[in-house]
Amino acid sequence: MAATRRPTLADVAREAGVSAKTVSRVLNGDGPAAEDTREKVLAAVTRLGFRLNPMARSVRLGAPDTAVGLVVPDLGNPFFGRVAGSVEETVRERGLTLLVGSSAEDPARERALADTFLGRRVSMLLVVPAAGAGHAGLREARAGGLPVVFLDRPGSGLAADSVLSDHRAGARDGVAHLIRHGHRRIGFVGDLPARLYTRRERLAGYRAALADAGLPCDRSLVAGAHDRHRAAAETARLLALADPPTALLAGNNVAALGVLAQLARSGRRDVALVAFDDLPLAELLDPPLTAVAQDPAALGREAARTGLARLDGDRGRARRITVPTRLIPRGSGELPGPAAATGRSGTAGRPGG
């Protein structure tokens, strides 16, 4: 037998033949109501088994002790700090307090944090999923009316709203930018194997841009690096190849730091670089860093707004909101490649800005 959904205030209003505002007035004691109207509403509540959600009420009234839970992979990463700041700014306007915890990319720790937040009766739960995490355990809370929103990465095993950057298009734009500046041997330095959705999408964007230009994807130019030191070592390996890359796409901000460090140690100012994720003070580097910038503030804001809309009664299907990325040319991604120098013609060799 299929599980029935939890009845809503709108269902009670329909059953009683009154407005949702009238139902709220009767149940919350927010104003006068005729006795026969009150009796119809209470009878409908009994028939449907409706239960008033005290968390949603406290949000609407701006109760200062109502909390929102946010799980991120790494509190030390400035990207997630900006996400959290934007969430806090958005929910604070509704009198909500933000609680934040780090999963350290550990699915078990993520689940424990989510359970802790649920135990504190948060009004909504926002999660940046850890690699390999499953979310079927949140189905009961989700079915009970708790808004659950995944951000930066989609969840697994749970139909819920998600707010994501357009990782594939961003990486594709970055590599296409390098191709327009005459590069044909373009390396990728980032997390491999790409367990994370974000990494998979960026690697797919890298490959798509090469295919668009009719260029082969040389596996020897794809380097796995999960931290800054590994990224530096892999950059050194790529540059030592018999036919080395003339340009690189760094798959994330941590990898970009390693690539930059190795290029500086090697004295290589001829290798073009585009980083996925912007870095603080990127414009002060020499050359200034060209980046595919996400909008962490928009991610946090949209996730919070989506959760608030659910609290306000939005019962529509789970939806995916995509936040576009932006290519910021500053200098490192505009260093000319061999094709630009030789004036080679053709689609792949067409100069661009």
Short mmCIF file of C-alpha atoms in Angstrom, two decimals:
data_model
loop_
_atom_site.label_atom_id
_atom_site.label_comp_id
_atom_site.label_asym_id
_atom_site.label_seq_id
_atom_site.Cartn_x
_atom_site.Cartn_y
_atom_site.Cartn_z
CA MET A 1 0.00 0.00 0.00
CA ALA A 2 1.47 3.36 -1.03
CA ALA A 3 2.23 5.86 1.75
CA THR A 4 -0.15 8.83 1.88
CA ARG A 5 1.25 12.31 1.99
CA ARG A 6 0.85 14.49 5.02
CA PRO A 7 -2.30 16.67 4.78
CA THR A 8 -1.67 20.39 4.42
CA LEU A 9 -3.43 23.48 5.64
CA ALA A 10 -4.75 23.93 2.10
CA ASP A 11 -6.30 20.45 2.26
CA VAL A 12 -8.11 21.37 5.48
CA ALA A 13 -9.39 24.57 3.89
CA ARG A 14 -10.71 22.62 0.91
CA GLU A 15 -12.36 20.02 3.12
CA ALA A 16 -14.03 22.64 5.33
CA GLY A 17 -15.03 24.88 2.41
CA VAL A 18 -13.22 27.93 3.79
CA SER A 19 -10.06 29.85 2.98
CA ALA A 20 -6.61 28.84 4.15
CA LYS A 21 -6.42 32.12 6.04
CA THR A 22 -9.57 31.17 7.96
CA VAL A 23 -8.09 27.79 8.87
CA SER A 24 -4.94 29.49 10.12
CA ARG A 25 -7.02 31.94 12.15
CA VAL A 26 -8.94 29.13 13.83
CA LEU A 27 -5.95 26.91 14.57
CA ASN A 28 -3.57 29.65 15.66
CA GLY A 29 -6.08 31.86 17.42
CA ASP A 30 -4.98 34.80 15.29
CA GLY A 31 -8.42 36.42 15.11
CA PRO A 32 -12.17 35.97 15.53
CA ALA A 33 -14.08 33.19 13.74
CA ALA A 34 -17.77 32.28 13.76
CA GLU A 35 -18.59 29.22 15.89
CA ASP A 36 -20.01 27.21 12.97
CA THR A 37 -16.88 28.01 10.93
CA ARG A 38 -14.68 26.94 13.79
CA GLU A 39 -16.56 23.66 14.10
CA LYS A 40 -16.24 22.95 10.36
CA VAL A 41 -12.50 23.57 10.46
CA LEU A 42 -11.93 21.37 13.52
CA ALA A 43 -14.05 18.60 12.02
CA ALA A 44 -11.97 18.72 8.82
CA VAL A 45 -8.78 18.61 10.88
CA THR A 46 -10.02 15.48 12.64
CA ARG A 47 -11.11 13.74 9.42
CA LEU A 48 -7.83 14.44 7.63
CA GLY A 49 -5.57 13.86 10.61
CA PHE A 50 -3.94 17.27 10.06
CA ARG A 51 -1.23 18.38 12.47
CA LEU A 52 -0.17 21.99 12.73
CA ASN A 53 3.54 22.46 12.03
CA PRO A 54 4.85 24.59 14.90
CA MET A 55 8.17 25.16 13.13
CA ALA A 56 6.51 26.74 10.10
CA ARG A 57 4.40 28.93 12.39
CA SER A 58 7.43 30.12 14.34
CA VAL A 59 9.19 31.02 11.08
CA ARG A 60 6.24 33.10 9.91
CA LEU A 61 6.15 34.91 13.25
CA GLY A 62 9.89 35.51 13.16
CA ALA A 63 10.71 33.58 16.35
CA PRO A 64 14.37 34.32 17.18
CA ASP A 65 15.05 30.81 18.55
CA THR A 66 14.13 29.03 15.32
CA ALA A 67 17.16 27.51 13.58
CA VAL A 68 18.30 26.44 10.13
CA GLY A 69 20.86 23.63 9.79
CA LEU A 70 23.63 23.82 7.18
CA VAL A 71 26.13 20.99 6.55
CA VAL A 72 29.23 21.85 4.49
CA PRO A 73 32.29 19.69 3.65
CA ASP A 74 34.96 22.12 4.89
CA LEU A 75 34.54 25.16 7.13
CA GLY A 76 38.08 26.26 6.25
CA ASN A 77 37.30 26.62 2.54
CA PRO A 78 36.48 30.28 1.77
CA PHE A 79 33.95 29.14 -0.84
CA PHE A 80 31.75 27.44 1.76
CA GLY A 81 32.28 30.33 4.13
CA ARG A 82 30.70 32.65 1.55
CA VAL A 83 27.86 30.16 1.00
CA ALA A 84 27.17 30.08 4.75
CA GLY A 85 27.34 33.86 5.01
CA SER A 86 24.76 34.27 2.28
CA VAL A 87 22.43 31.68 3.84
CA GLU A 88 22.69 33.43 7.20
CA GLU A 89 21.98 36.84 5.72
CA THR A 90 18.89 35.52 3.93
CA VAL A 91 17.33 33.59 6.82
CA ARG A 92 18.15 36.28 9.37
CA GLU A 93 15.57 38.49 7.66
CA ARG A 94 12.98 35.93 8.84
CA GLY A 95 14.25 35.82 12.40
CA LEU A 96 16.09 32.53 11.90
CA THR A 97 19.41 31.47 13.40
CA LEU A 98 21.93 29.52 11.31
CA LEU A 99 23.67 26.42 12.68
CA VAL A 100 26.66 25.20 10.64
CA GLY A 101 28.68 22.00 10.83
CA SER A 102 31.43 20.39 8.74
CA SER A 103 31.23 16.82 7.40
CA ALA A 104 34.92 16.78 6.40
CA GLU A 105 33.72 14.92 3.26
CA ASP A 106 32.75 11.96 5.50
CA PRO A 107 29.26 10.51 4.78
CA ALA A 108 28.94 9.11 8.33
CA ARG A 109 29.82 12.46 9.85
CA GLU A 110 27.38 14.20 7.52
CA ARG A 111 24.59 11.87 8.65
CA ALA A 112 25.46 12.42 12.32
CA LEU A 113 25.33 16.19 11.83
CA ALA A 114 21.99 15.96 10.04
CA ASP A 115 20.62 13.85 12.91
CA THR A 116 21.87 16.41 15.41
CA PHE A 117 20.15 19.23 13.55
CA LEU A 118 16.94 17.22 13.27
CA GLY A 119 17.10 16.57 17.00
CA ARG A 120 17.20 20.31 17.54
CA ARG A 121 14.05 20.65 15.40
CA VAL A 122 15.56 22.92 12.77
CA SER A 123 13.07 24.57 10.46
CA MET A 124 14.97 23.50 7.35
CA LEU A 125 18.06 21.49 6.48
CA LEU A 126 20.57 22.58 3.84
CA VAL A 127 23.26 20.08 2.84
CA VAL A 128 26.35 20.17 0.63
CA PRO A 129 26.62 16.37 0.18
CA ALA A 130 29.88 14.59 0.96
CA ALA A 131 31.31 12.29 -1.70
CA GLY A 132 29.51 8.95 -1.58
CA ALA A 133 26.83 10.09 0.89
CA GLY A 134 23.27 8.75 0.66
CA HIS A 135 20.21 10.64 1.83
CA ALA A 136 17.43 8.08 2.02
CA GLY A 137 17.59 8.47 5.79
CA LEU A 138 16.07 11.95 5.45
CA ARG A 139 12.91 10.69 3.74
CA GLU A 140 10.84 10.56 6.91
CA ALA A 141 11.74 14.10 7.91
CA ARG A 142 11.16 15.29 4.34
CA ALA A 143 7.75 13.55 4.20
CA GLY A 144 6.89 15.17 7.52
CA GLY A 145 7.21 18.61 6.00
CA LEU A 146 10.85 19.50 6.70
CA PRO A 147 12.34 21.44 3.76
CA VAL A 148 15.57 19.77 2.61
CA VAL A 149 17.73 21.58 0.04
CA PHE A 150 20.97 20.27 -1.46
CA LEU A 151 23.42 22.87 -2.66
CA ASP A 152 26.56 22.81 -4.80
CA ARG A 153 26.02 19.05 -5.33
CA PRO A 154 22.82 16.98 -5.78
CA GLY A 155 21.75 14.55 -3.09
CA SER A 156 21.35 10.79 -3.51
CA GLY A 157 18.31 8.68 -2.70
CA LEU A 158 16.00 11.58 -1.87
CA ALA A 159 13.79 13.72 -4.10
CA ALA A 160 14.53 17.21 -2.82
CA ASP A 161 15.35 20.66 -4.14
CA SER A 162 18.92 21.37 -5.26
CA VAL A 163 20.81 24.55 -6.10
CA LEU A 164 23.89 23.93 -8.27
CA SER A 165 26.51 25.86 -10.18
CA ASP A 166 26.78 25.13 -13.89
CA HIS A 167 30.09 23.29 -13.48
CA ARG A 168 30.16 21.67 -16.90
CA ALA A 169 29.46 24.87 -18.82
CA GLY A 170 32.02 26.78 -16.72
CA ALA A 171 34.83 24.31 -17.42
CA ARG A 172 33.86 24.19 -21.06
CA ASP A 173 34.07 27.98 -21.28
CA GLY A 174 37.48 27.99 -19.59
CA VAL A 175 39.01 25.45 -21.96
CA ALA A 176 37.39 27.06 -25.00
CA HIS A 177 38.99 30.33 -23.90
CA LEU A 178 42.44 28.68 -23.90
CA ILE A 179 41.77 27.16 -27.31
CA ARG A 180 40.83 30.56 -28.73
CA HIS A 181 44.21 31.83 -27.57
CA GLY A 182 46.08 29.24 -29.60
CA HIS A 183 46.49 26.31 -27.19
CA ARG A 184 46.09 22.72 -28.37
CA ARG A 185 47.82 20.78 -25.59
CA ILE A 186 45.71 21.61 -22.54
CA GLY A 187 46.11 19.73 -19.27
CA PHE A 188 43.61 19.18 -16.48
CA VAL A 189 44.69 19.10 -12.82
CA GLY A 190 42.00 18.13 -10.32
CA ASP A 191 40.42 15.39 -8.22
CA LEU A 192 40.54 11.92 -9.83
CA PRO A 193 38.79 9.59 -9.77
CA ALA A 194 36.05 12.15 -9.92
CA ARG A 195 33.68 10.80 -7.25
CA LEU A 196 32.22 14.21 -6.59
CA TYR A 197 29.51 15.53 -8.89
CA THR A 198 31.32 18.86 -9.18
CA ARG A 199 34.58 17.23 -10.29
CA ARG A 200 32.84 14.91 -12.75
CA GLU A 201 31.00 17.81 -14.33
CA ARG A 202 34.14 19.93 -14.66
CA LEU A 203 36.12 17.10 -16.23
CA ALA A 204 33.20 16.51 -18.62
CA GLY A 205 33.26 20.21 -19.54
CA TYR A 206 37.01 20.01 -20.20
CA ARG A 207 36.51 17.05 -22.54
CA ALA A 208 33.52 18.66 -24.25
CA ALA A 209 35.49 21.80 -25.13
CA LEU A 210 38.26 19.72 -26.70
CA ALA A 211 35.70 17.75 -28.70
CA ASP A 212 34.02 20.97 -29.84
CA ALA A 213 37.34 22.10 -31.29
CA GLY A 214 38.12 18.73 -32.89
CA LEU A 215 41.00 18.12 -30.49
CA PRO A 216 41.76 14.72 -28.94
CA CYS A 217 41.54 14.19 -25.18
CA ASP A 218 45.01 12.93 -24.29
CA ARG A 219 44.78 10.93 -21.05
CA SER A 220 48.40 11.71 -20.26
CA LEU A 221 47.37 15.35 -19.80
CA VAL A 222 44.70 14.57 -17.17
CA ALA A 223 46.23 14.58 -13.68
CA GLY A 224 44.62 13.57 -10.41
CA ALA A 225 45.28 15.84 -7.43
CA HIS A 226 43.25 15.95 -4.22
CA ASP A 227 45.37 18.54 -2.42
CA ARG A 228 47.72 21.44 -3.13
CA HIS A 229 50.94 19.43 -2.80
CA ARG A 230 49.74 16.71 -5.14
CA ALA A 231 48.61 19.34 -7.64
CA ALA A 232 52.11 20.85 -7.60
CA ALA A 233 53.70 17.45 -8.14
CA GLU A 234 51.35 16.59 -11.00
CA THR A 235 52.01 19.96 -12.63
CA ALA A 236 55.75 19.23 -12.54
CA ARG A 237 55.09 15.83 -14.12
CA LEU A 238 52.98 17.31 -16.91
CA LEU A 239 55.57 19.95 -17.72
CA ALA A 240 58.29 17.28 -17.93
CA LEU A 241 56.46 15.30 -20.65
CA ALA A 242 58.10 14.96 -24.05
CA ASP A 243 55.12 16.85 -25.49
CA PRO A 244 53.98 18.95 -22.52
CA PRO A 245 50.81 21.03 -22.26
CA THR A 246 51.06 24.71 -23.05
CA ALA A 247 48.00 25.49 -20.94
CA LEU A 248 46.26 24.08 -17.85
CA LEU A 249 42.80 24.03 -16.35
CA ALA A 250 42.89 23.73 -12.56
CA GLY A 251 39.77 21.81 -11.49
CA ASN A 252 39.26 23.68 -8.19
CA ASN A 253 40.76 26.40 -6.01
CA VAL A 254 42.95 23.98 -4.02
CA ALA A 255 44.43 22.51 -7.20
CA ALA A 256 44.97 26.03 -8.54
CA LEU A 257 47.17 26.89 -5.54
CA GLY A 258 49.38 23.88 -6.24
CA VAL A 259 49.62 24.66 -9.95
CA LEU A 260 50.54 28.28 -9.24
CA ALA A 261 53.20 27.24 -6.74
CA GLN A 262 54.84 24.83 -9.19
CA LEU A 263 54.77 27.29 -12.09
CA ALA A 264 56.46 29.86 -9.86
CA ARG A 265 59.12 27.39 -8.65
CA SER A 266 59.81 26.35 -12.24
CA GLY A 267 60.01 29.93 -13.47
CA ARG A 268 57.42 29.08 -16.13
CA ARG A 269 55.65 32.23 -17.26
CA ASP A 270 54.73 30.77 -20.67
CA VAL A 271 52.11 28.25 -19.48
CA ALA A 272 48.57 29.61 -19.64
CA LEU A 273 46.28 28.84 -16.71
CA VAL A 274 42.55 29.02 -16.04
CA ALA A 275 41.34 28.11 -12.55
CA PHE A 276 37.87 26.82 -11.80
CA ASP A 277 36.90 28.81 -8.68
CA ASP A 278 38.31 32.23 -8.11
CA LEU A 279 40.99 32.92 -5.51
CA PRO A 280 41.35 35.85 -3.11
CA LEU A 281 43.75 38.48 -4.47
CA ALA A 282 43.91 36.65 -7.82
CA GLU A 283 44.36 39.97 -9.59
CA LEU A 284 47.60 40.59 -7.66
CA LEU A 285 49.37 37.52 -9.02
CA ASP A 286 51.87 37.84 -11.87
CA PRO A 287 50.29 37.32 -14.30
CA PRO A 288 46.87 37.90 -12.70
CA LEU A 289 44.82 34.71 -12.56
CA THR A 290 42.09 34.04 -15.11
CA ALA A 291 39.26 32.19 -13.39
CA VAL A 292 35.89 30.55 -13.92
CA ALA A 293 34.10 32.09 -10.97
CA GLN A 294 31.16 30.54 -9.22
CA ASP A 295 28.73 32.69 -7.26
CA PRO A 296 28.69 31.19 -3.74
CA ALA A 297 26.55 34.06 -2.46
CA ALA A 298 23.89 33.26 -5.07
CA LEU A 299 24.07 29.54 -4.21
CA GLY A 300 23.46 30.24 -0.52
CA ARG A 301 20.78 32.82 -1.19
CA GLU A 302 18.82 30.61 -3.61
CA ALA A 303 19.05 27.60 -1.30
CA ALA A 304 17.74 29.61 1.64
CA ARG A 305 14.95 31.18 -0.41
CA THR A 306 13.91 27.77 -1.71
CA GLY A 307 13.69 26.40 1.82
CA LEU A 308 11.71 29.43 3.00
CA ALA A 309 9.29 29.03 0.09
CA ARG A 310 8.68 25.43 1.18
CA LEU A 311 8.01 26.62 4.73
CA ASP A 312 5.53 29.11 3.31
CA GLY A 313 3.53 26.30 1.72
CA ASP A 314 5.13 25.61 -1.69
CA ARG A 315 4.16 21.97 -2.39
CA GLY A 316 5.47 21.73 -5.95
CA ARG A 317 7.78 19.02 -7.20
CA ALA A 318 11.43 19.02 -6.23
CA ARG A 319 13.29 21.30 -8.58
CA ARG A 320 16.86 21.99 -9.63
CA ILE A 321 18.07 25.59 -9.76
CA THR A 322 21.23 26.23 -11.79
CA VAL A 323 23.43 29.22 -11.03
CA PRO A 324 25.65 30.27 -13.97
CA THR A 325 29.42 30.70 -13.70
CA ARG A 326 31.42 33.63 -15.07
CA LEU A 327 34.75 33.65 -16.89
CA ILE A 328 37.03 36.43 -15.60
CA PRO A 329 39.97 37.08 -17.99
CA ARG A 330 42.88 38.66 -16.10
CA GLY A 331 46.04 37.59 -17.91
CA SER A 332 47.11 34.03 -17.10
CA GLY A 333 44.50 32.52 -19.42
CA GLU A 334 45.34 34.91 -22.25
CA LEU A 335 48.99 33.93 -22.69
CA PRO A 336 49.24 32.96 -26.38
CA GLY A 337 49.72 29.36 -27.44
CA PRO A 338 51.68 27.96 -30.41
CA ALA A 339 48.70 28.09 -32.77
CA ALA A 340 48.24 31.81 -32.10
CA ALA A 341 51.93 32.43 -32.78
CA THR A 342 51.88 30.60 -36.11
CA GLY A 343 48.57 32.10 -37.20
CA ARG A 344 47.17 28.63 -37.84
CA SER A 345 43.70 28.72 -39.36
CA GLY A 346 40.64 26.57 -38.77
CA THR A 347 37.92 26.38 -36.15
CA ALA A 348 40.26 25.37 -33.33
CA GLY A 349 42.81 28.00 -34.26
CA ARG A 350 40.44 30.96 -34.56
CA PRO A 351 41.68 33.78 -32.33
CA GLY A 352 39.34 35.13 -29.71
CA GLY A 353 39.09 37.47 -26.79
#
